[in-house]
PDB file of C-alpha atoms in Angstrom:
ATOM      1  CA  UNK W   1     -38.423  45.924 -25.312  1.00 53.00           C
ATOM      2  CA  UNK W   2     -38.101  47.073 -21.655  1.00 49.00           C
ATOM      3  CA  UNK W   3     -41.611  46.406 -21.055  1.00 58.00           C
ATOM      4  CA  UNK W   4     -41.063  42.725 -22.479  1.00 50.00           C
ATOM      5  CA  UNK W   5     -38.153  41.857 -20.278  1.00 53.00           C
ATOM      6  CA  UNK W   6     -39.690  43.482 -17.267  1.00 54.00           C
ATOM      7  CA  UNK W   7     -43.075  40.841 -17.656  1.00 57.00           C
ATOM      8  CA  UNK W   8     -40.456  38.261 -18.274  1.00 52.00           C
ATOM      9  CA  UNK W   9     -39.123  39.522 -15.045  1.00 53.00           C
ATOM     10  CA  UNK W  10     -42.232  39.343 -13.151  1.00 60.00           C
ATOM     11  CA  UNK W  11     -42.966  35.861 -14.289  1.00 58.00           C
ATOM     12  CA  UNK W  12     -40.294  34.539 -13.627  1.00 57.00           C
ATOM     13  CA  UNK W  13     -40.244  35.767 -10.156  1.00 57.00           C
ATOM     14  CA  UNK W  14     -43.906  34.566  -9.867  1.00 66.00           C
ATOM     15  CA  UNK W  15     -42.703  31.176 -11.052  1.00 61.00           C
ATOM     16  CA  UNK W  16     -40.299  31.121  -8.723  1.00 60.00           C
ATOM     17  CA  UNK W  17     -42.215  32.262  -5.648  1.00 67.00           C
ATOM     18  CA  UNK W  18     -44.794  29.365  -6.818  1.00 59.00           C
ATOM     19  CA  UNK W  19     -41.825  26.533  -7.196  1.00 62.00           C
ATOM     20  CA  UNK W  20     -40.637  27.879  -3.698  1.00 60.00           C
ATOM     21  CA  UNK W  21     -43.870  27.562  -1.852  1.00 61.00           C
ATOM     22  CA  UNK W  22     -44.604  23.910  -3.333  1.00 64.00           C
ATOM     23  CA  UNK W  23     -41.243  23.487  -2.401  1.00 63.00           C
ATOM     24  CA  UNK W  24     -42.059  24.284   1.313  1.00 67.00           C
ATOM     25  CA  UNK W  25     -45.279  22.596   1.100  1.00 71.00           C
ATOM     26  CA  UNK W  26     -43.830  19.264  -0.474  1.00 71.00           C
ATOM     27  CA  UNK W  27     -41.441  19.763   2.858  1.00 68.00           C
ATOM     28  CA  UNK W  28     -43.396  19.976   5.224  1.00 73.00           C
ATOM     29  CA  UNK W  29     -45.608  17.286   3.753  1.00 75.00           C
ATOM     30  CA  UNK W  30     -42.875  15.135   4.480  1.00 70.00           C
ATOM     31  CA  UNK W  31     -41.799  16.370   7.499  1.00 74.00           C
ATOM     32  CA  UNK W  32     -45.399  15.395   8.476  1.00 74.00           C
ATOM     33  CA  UNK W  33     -45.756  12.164   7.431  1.00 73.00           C
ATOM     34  CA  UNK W  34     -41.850  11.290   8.839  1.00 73.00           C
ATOM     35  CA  UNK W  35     -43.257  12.262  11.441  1.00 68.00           C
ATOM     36  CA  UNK W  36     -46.429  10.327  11.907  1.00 68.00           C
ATOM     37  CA  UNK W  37     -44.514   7.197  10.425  1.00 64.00           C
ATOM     38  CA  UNK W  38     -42.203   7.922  13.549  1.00 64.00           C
ATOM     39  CA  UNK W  39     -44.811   8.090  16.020  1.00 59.00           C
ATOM     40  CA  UNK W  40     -46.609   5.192  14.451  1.00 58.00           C
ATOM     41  CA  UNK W  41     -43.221   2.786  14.505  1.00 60.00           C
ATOM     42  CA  UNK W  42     -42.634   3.852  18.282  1.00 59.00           C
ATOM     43  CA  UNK W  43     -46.025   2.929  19.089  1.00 53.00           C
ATOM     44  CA  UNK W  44     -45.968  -0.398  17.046  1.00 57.00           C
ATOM     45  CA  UNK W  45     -42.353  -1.094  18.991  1.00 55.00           C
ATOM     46  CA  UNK W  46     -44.364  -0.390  22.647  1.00 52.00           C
ATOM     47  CA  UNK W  47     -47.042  -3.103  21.201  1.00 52.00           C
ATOM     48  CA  UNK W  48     -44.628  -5.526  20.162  1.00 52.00           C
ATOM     49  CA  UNK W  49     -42.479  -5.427  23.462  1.00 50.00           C
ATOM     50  CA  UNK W  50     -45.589  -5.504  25.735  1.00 52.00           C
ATOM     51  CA  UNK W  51     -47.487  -8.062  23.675  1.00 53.00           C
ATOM     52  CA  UNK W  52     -44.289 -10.531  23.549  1.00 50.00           C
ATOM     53  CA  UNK W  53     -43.965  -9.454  27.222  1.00 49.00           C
ATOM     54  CA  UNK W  54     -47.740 -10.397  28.122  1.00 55.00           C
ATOM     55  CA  UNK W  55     -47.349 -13.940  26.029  1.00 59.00           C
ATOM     56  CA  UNK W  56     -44.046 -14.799  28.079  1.00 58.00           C
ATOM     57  CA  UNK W  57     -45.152 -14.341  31.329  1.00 57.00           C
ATOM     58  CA  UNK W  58     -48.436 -16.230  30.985  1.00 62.00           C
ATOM     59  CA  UNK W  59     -46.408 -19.411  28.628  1.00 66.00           C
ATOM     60  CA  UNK W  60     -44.052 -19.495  31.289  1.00 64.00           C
ATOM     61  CA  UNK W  61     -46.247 -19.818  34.516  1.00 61.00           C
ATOM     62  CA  UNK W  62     -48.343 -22.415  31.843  1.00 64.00           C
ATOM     63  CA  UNK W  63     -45.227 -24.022  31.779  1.00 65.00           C
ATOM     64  CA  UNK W  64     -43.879 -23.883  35.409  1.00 67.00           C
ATOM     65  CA  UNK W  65     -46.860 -25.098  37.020  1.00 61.00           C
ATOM     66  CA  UNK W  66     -47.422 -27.674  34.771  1.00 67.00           C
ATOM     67  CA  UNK W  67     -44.100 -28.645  35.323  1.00 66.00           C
ATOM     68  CA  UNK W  68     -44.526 -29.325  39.047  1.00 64.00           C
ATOM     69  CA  UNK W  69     -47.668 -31.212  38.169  1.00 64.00           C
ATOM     70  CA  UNK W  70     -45.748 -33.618  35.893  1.00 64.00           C
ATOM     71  CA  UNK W  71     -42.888 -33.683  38.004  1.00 63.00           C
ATOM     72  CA  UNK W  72     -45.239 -34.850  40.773  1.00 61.00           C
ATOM     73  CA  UNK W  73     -47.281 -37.179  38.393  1.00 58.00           C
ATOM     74  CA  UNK W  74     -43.698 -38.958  37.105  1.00 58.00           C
ATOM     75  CA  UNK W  75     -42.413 -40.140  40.262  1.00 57.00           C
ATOM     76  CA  UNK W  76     -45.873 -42.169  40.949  1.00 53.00           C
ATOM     77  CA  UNK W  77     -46.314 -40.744  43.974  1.00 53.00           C
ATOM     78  CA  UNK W  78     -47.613 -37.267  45.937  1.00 53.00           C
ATOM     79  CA  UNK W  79     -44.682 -35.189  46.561  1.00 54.00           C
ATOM     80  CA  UNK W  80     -45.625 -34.563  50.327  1.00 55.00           C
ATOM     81  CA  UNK W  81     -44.574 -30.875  49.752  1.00 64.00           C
ATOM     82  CA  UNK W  82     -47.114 -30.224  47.621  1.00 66.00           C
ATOM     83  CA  UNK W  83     -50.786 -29.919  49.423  1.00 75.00           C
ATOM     84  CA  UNK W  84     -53.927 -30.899  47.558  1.00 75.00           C
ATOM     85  CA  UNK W  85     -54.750 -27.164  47.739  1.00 79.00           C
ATOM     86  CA  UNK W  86     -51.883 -25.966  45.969  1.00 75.00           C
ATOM     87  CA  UNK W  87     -52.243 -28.621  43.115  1.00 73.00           C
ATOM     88  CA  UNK W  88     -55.866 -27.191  42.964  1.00 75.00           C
ATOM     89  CA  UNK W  89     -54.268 -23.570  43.160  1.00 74.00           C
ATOM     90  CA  UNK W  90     -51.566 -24.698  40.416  1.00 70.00           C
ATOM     91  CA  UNK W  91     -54.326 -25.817  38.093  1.00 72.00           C
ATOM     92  CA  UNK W  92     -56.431 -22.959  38.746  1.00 70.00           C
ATOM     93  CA  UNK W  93     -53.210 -20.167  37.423  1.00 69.00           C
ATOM     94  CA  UNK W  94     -52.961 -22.953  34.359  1.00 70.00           C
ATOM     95  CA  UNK W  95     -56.433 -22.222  33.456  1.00 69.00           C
ATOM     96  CA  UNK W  96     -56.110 -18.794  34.196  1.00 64.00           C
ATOM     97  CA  UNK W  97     -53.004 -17.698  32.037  1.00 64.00           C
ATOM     98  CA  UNK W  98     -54.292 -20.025  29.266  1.00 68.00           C
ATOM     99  CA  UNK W  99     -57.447 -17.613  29.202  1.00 65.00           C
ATOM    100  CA  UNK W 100     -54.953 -14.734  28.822  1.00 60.00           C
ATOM    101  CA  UNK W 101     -53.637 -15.825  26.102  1.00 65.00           C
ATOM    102  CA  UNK W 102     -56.730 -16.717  24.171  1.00 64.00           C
ATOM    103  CA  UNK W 103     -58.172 -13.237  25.090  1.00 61.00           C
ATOM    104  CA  UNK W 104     -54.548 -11.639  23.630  1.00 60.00           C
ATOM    105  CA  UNK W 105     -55.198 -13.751  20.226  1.00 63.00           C
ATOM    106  CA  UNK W 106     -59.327 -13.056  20.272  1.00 64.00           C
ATOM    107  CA  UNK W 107     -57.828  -9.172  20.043  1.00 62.00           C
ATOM    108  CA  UNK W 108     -55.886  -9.729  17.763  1.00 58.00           C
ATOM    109  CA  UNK W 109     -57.877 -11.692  15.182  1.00 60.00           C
ATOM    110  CA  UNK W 110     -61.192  -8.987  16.020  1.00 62.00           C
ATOM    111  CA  UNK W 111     -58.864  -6.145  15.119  1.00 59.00           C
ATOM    112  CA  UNK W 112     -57.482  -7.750  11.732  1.00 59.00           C
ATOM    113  CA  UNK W 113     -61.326  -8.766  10.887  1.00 59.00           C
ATOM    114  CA  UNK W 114     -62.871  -5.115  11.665  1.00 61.00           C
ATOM    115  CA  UNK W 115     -59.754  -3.387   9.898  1.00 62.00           C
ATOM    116  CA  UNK W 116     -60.070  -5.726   6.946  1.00 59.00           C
ATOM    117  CA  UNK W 117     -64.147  -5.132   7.010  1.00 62.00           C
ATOM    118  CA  UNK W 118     -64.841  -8.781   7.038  1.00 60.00           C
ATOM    119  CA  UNK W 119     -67.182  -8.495  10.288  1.00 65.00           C
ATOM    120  CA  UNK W 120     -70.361  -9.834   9.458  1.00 75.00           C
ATOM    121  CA  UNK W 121     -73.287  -8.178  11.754  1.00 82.00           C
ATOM    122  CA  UNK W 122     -76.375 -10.399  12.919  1.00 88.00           C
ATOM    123  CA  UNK W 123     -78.937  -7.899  14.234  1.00 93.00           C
ATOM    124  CA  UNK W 124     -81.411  -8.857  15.999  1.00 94.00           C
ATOM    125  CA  UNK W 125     -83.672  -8.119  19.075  1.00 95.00           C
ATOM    126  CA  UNK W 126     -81.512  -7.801  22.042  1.00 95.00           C
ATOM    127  CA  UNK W 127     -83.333  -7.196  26.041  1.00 95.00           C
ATOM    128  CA  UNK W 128     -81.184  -5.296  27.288  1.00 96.00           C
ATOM    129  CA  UNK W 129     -81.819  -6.184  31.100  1.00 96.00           C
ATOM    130  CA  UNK W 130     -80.874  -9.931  30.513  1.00 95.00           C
ATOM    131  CA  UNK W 131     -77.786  -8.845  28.242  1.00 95.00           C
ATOM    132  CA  UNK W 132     -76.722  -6.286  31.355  1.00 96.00           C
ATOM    133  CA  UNK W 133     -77.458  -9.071  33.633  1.00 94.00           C
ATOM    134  CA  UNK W 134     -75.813 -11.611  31.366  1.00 92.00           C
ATOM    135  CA  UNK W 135     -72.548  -9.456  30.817  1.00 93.00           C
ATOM    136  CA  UNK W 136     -72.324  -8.644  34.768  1.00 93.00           C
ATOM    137  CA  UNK W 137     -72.220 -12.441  35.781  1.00 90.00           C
ATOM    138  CA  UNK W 138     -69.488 -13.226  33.279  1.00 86.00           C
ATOM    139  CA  UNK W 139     -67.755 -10.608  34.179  1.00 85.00           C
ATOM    140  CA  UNK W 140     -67.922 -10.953  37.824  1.00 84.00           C
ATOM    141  CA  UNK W 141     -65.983 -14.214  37.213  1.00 78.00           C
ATOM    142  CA  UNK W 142     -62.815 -12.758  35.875  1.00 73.00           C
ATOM    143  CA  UNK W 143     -59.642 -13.363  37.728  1.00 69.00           C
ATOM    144  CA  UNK W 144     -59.024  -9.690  37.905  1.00 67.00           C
ATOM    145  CA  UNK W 145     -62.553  -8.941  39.755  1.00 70.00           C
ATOM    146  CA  UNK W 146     -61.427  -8.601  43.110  1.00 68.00           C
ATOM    147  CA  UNK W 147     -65.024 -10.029  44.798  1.00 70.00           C
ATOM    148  CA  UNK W 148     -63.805  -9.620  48.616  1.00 81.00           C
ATOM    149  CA  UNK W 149     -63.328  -5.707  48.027  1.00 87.00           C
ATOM    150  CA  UNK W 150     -65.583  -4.958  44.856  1.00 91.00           C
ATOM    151  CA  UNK W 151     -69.006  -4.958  43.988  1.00 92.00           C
ATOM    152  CA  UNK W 152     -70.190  -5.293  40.463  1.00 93.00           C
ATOM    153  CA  UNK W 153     -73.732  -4.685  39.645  1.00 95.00           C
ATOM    154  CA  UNK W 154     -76.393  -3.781  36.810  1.00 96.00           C
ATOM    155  CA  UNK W 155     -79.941  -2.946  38.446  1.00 95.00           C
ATOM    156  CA  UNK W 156     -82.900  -3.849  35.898  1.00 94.00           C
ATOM    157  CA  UNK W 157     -84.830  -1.142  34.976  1.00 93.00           C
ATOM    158  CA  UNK W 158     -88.675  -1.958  35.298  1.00 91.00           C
ATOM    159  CA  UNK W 159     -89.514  -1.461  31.655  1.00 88.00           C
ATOM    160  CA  UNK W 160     -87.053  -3.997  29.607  1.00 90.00           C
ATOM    161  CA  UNK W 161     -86.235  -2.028  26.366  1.00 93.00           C
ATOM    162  CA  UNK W 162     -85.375  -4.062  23.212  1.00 94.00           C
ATOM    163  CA  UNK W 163     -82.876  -2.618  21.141  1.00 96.00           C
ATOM    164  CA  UNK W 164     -81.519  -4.067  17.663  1.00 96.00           C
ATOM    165  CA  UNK W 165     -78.076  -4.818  17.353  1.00 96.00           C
ATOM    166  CA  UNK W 166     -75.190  -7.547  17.129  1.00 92.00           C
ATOM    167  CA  UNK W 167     -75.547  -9.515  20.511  1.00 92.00           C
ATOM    168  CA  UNK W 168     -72.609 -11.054  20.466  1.00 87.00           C
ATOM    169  CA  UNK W 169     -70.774  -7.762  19.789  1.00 90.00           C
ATOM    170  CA  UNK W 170     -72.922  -5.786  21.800  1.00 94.00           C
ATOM    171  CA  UNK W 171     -72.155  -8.237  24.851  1.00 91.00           C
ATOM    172  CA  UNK W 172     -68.174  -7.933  23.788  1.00 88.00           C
ATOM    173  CA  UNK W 173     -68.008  -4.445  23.927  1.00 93.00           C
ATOM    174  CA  UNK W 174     -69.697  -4.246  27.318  1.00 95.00           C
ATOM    175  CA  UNK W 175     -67.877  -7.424  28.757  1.00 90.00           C
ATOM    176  CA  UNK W 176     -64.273  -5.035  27.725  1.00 89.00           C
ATOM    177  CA  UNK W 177     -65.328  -2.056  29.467  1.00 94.00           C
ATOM    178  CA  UNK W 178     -66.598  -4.439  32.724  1.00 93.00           C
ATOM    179  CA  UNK W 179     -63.555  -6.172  32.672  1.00 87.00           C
ATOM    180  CA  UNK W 180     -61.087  -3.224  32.267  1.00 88.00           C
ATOM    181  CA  UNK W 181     -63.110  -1.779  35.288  1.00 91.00           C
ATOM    182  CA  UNK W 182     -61.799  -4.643  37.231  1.00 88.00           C
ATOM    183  CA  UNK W 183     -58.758  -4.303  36.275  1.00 85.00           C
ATOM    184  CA  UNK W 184     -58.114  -1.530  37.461  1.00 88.00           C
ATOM    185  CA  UNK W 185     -60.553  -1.314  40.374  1.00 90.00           C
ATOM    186  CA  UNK W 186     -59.433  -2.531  43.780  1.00 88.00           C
ATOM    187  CA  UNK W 187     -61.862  -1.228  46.052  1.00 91.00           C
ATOM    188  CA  UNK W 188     -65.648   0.085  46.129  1.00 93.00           C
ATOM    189  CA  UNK W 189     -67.703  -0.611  42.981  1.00 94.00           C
ATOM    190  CA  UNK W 190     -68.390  -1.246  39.386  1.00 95.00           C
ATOM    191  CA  UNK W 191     -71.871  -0.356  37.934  1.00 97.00           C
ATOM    192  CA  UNK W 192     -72.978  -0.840  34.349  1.00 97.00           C
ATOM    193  CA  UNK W 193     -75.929   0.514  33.440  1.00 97.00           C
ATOM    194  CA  UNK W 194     -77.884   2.640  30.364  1.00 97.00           C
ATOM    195  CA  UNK W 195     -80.638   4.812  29.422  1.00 95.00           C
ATOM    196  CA  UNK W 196     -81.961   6.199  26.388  1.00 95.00           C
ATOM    197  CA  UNK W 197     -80.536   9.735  25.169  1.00 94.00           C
ATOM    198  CA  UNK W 198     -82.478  12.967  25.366  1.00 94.00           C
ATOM    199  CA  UNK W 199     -83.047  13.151  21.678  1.00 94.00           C
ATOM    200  CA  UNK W 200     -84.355   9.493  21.389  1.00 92.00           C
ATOM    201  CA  UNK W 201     -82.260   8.319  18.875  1.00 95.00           C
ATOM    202  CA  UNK W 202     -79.465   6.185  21.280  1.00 96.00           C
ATOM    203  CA  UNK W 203     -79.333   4.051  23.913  1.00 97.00           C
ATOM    204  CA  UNK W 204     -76.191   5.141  26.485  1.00 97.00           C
ATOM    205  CA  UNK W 205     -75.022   2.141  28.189  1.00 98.00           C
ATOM    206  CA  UNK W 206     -72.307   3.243  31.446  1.00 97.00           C
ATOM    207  CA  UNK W 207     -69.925   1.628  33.142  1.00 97.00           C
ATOM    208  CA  UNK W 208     -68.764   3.595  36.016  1.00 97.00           C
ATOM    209  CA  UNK W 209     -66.089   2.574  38.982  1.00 95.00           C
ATOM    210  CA  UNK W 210     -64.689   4.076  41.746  1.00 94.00           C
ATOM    211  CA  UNK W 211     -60.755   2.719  40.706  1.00 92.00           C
ATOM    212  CA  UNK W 212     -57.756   4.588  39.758  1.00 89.00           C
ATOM    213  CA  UNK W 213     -59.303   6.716  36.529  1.00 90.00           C
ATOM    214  CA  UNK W 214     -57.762   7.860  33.672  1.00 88.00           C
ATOM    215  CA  UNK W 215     -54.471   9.880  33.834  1.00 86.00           C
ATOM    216  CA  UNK W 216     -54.752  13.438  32.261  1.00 85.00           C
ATOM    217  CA  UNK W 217     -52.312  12.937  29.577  1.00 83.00           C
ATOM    218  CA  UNK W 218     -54.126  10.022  28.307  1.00 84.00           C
ATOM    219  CA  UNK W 219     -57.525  11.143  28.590  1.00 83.00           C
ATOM    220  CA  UNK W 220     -57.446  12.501  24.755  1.00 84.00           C
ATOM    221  CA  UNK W 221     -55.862   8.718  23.139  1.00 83.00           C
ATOM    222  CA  UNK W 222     -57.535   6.156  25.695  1.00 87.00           C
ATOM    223  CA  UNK W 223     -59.022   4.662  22.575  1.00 85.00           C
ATOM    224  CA  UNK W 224     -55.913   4.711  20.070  1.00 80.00           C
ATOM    225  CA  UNK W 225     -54.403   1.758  19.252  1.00 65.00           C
ATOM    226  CA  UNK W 226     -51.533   0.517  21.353  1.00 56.00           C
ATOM    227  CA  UNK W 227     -52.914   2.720  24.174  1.00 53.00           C
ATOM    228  CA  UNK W 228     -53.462   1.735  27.600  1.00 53.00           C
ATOM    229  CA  UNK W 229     -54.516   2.794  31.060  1.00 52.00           C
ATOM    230  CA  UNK W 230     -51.911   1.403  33.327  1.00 50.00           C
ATOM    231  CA  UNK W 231     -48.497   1.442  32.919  1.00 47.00           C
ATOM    232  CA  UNK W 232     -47.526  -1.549  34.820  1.00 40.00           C
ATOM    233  CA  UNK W 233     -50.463  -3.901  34.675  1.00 50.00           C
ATOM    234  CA  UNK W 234     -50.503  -6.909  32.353  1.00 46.00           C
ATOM    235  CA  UNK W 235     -52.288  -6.076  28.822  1.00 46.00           C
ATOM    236  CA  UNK W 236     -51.458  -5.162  24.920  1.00 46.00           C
ATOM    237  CA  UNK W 237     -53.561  -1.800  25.376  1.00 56.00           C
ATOM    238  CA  UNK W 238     -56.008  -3.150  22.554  1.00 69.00           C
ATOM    239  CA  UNK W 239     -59.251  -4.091  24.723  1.00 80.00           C
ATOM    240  CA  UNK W 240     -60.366   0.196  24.183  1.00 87.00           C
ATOM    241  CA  UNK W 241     -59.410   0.123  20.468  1.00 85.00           C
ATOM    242  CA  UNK W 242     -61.475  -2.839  20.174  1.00 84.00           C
ATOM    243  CA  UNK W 243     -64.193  -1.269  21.587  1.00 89.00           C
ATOM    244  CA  UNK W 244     -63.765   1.622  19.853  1.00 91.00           C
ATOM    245  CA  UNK W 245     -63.602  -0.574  16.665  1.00 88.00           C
ATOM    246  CA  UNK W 246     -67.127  -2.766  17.367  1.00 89.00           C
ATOM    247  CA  UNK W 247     -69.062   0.726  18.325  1.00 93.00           C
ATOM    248  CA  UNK W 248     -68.278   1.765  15.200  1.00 91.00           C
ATOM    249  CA  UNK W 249     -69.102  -0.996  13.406  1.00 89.00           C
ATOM    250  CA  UNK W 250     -72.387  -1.008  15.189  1.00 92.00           C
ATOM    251  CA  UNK W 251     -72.798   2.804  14.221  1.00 93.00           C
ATOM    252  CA  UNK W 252     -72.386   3.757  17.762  1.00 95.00           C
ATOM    253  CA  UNK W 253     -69.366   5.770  19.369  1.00 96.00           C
ATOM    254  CA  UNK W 254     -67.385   5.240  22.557  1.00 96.00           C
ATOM    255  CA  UNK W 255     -65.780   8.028  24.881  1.00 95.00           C
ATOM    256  CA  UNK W 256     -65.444   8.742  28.682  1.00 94.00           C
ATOM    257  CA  UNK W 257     -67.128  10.910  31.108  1.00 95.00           C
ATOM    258  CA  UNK W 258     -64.345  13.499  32.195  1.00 93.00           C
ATOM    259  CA  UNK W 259     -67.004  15.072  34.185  1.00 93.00           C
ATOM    260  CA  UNK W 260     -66.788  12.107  36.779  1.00 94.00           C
ATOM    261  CA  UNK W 261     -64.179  11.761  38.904  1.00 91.00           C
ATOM    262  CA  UNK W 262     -64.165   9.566  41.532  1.00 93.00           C
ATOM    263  CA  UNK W 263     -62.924   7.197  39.240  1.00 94.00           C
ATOM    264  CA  UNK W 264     -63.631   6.087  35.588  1.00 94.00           C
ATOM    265  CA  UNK W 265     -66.973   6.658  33.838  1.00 96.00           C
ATOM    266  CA  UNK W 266     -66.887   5.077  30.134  1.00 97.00           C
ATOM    267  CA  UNK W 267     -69.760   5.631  28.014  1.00 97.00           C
ATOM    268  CA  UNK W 268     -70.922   3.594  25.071  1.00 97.00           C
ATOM    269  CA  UNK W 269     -73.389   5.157  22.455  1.00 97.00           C
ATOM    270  CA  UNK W 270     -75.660   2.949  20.260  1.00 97.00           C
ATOM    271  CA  UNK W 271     -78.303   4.101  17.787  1.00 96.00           C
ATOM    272  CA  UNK W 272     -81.675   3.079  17.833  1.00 94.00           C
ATOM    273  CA  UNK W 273     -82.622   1.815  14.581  1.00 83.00           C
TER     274      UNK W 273
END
């Protein structure tokens, strides 16, 4: 009889040290996800207040300028305080912020595509000197290339290589990492360039600038949604998740050199198939 209620015993303080420990797991399960729902909700807040932040500012200087134009165009006359060059100058910002904006919605709709796996790939053969050369020249036309400080270059490489892949997203992905270059590059240069890995099996495209770099504490997330570089320059801190987002797609991988530091080094990885 002893022996019976002493098992009983035992079980049920086996049952109970089970029920506890689920208990504490089940706990700190949902401490867990609290907490990444937290941290998810804070970064989704940052978004939303910088991207309605970044489509103000452009809508209004759309706006304001414009204004002056049709204040200018209404009276039937030149308002003599208003020089050709700044009417040139005040068409020029129109254009300019209206770009913004489309590249802030082209973000936007690329993320919900990728995320929803509705990106449809067209592979073909890409020559990789004329995309290089091809990206660089866009590029080099951004507003926030500063040309009478910064060079931006690509060198050919004697022996073209064709690689297959996606050329519009292949060009997109490079085209982000150019432009974020300028961006944050005020003085010296910006070099894109690639080679193929020591194994064989990739082609490492680099784009490489001598600008501000990455901070420490952001080196590990640079590539994480909502994430950005600069604190206080104009952006949603998407442009690196979508690149992130198409190098995956295209089976490749993203990262950045932390061995380089005289300024940013990114590095974008694409298999050779």
């Amino acid at each position: 009889m002893y022996i019976f209620i002493i098992i009983l015993l035992i079980a049920a303080v086996i049952l109970l040290t089970v029920m506890c420990f689920n208990l504490k797991k089940r706990a700190e399960l949902a401490m867990k996800e609290r907490n990444m729902a937290e941290a998810t909700s804070k970064l989704r807040t940052a978004f939303i207040q910088n991207l309605s932040h970044d489509i103000r500012t452009p809508i209004s200087s759309i706006v304001g300028f414009a204004q002056m134009l049709t204040d200018e165009a209404s009276t039937g006359s030149a308002n003599d305080n208003v020089t050709p060059e700044q009417r040139k100058e005040y068409a020029r910002l129109i254009k300019e912020n209206v770009d913004l904006l489309l590249k802030q919605v082209d973000e936007s709709t690329d993320i919900a595509l990728m995320k929803s796996d509705n990106v449809s790939l067209n592979f073909c053969e890409c020559r990789l000197n004329w995309v290089c050369n091809n990206v660089v020249e866009i590029s080099s036309k951004s507003p926030l290339y500063s040309k009478e400080n910064v060079t931006m270059s690509f060198t050919p490489h004697n022996e073209d290589y064709l690689l297959n892949s996606d050329q519009q997203r292949l060009n997109h992905i490079l085209m982000i990492f150019l432009t974020n270059a300028a961006k944050f590059t005020k003085k010296g240069s910006i070099v894109l360039d690639y080679k193929k890995s020591d194994d064989g099996k990739s082609i490492i495209f680099s784009i490489t600038d001598t600008g501000v770099g990455v901070p420490e504490d952001r080196v590990a997330t640079i590539f994480n949604r909502y994430e950005d570089i600069g604190k206080f320059e104009q952006g949603t801190g998407l442009d690196l998740y979508v690149s992130r987002l198409i190098a995956e797609s295209l089976g490749g991988s993203v990262s950045l050199d932390t061995s380089y530091t005289s300024g940013s080094r990114f590095l974008f990885t694409h298999p050779i198939k």
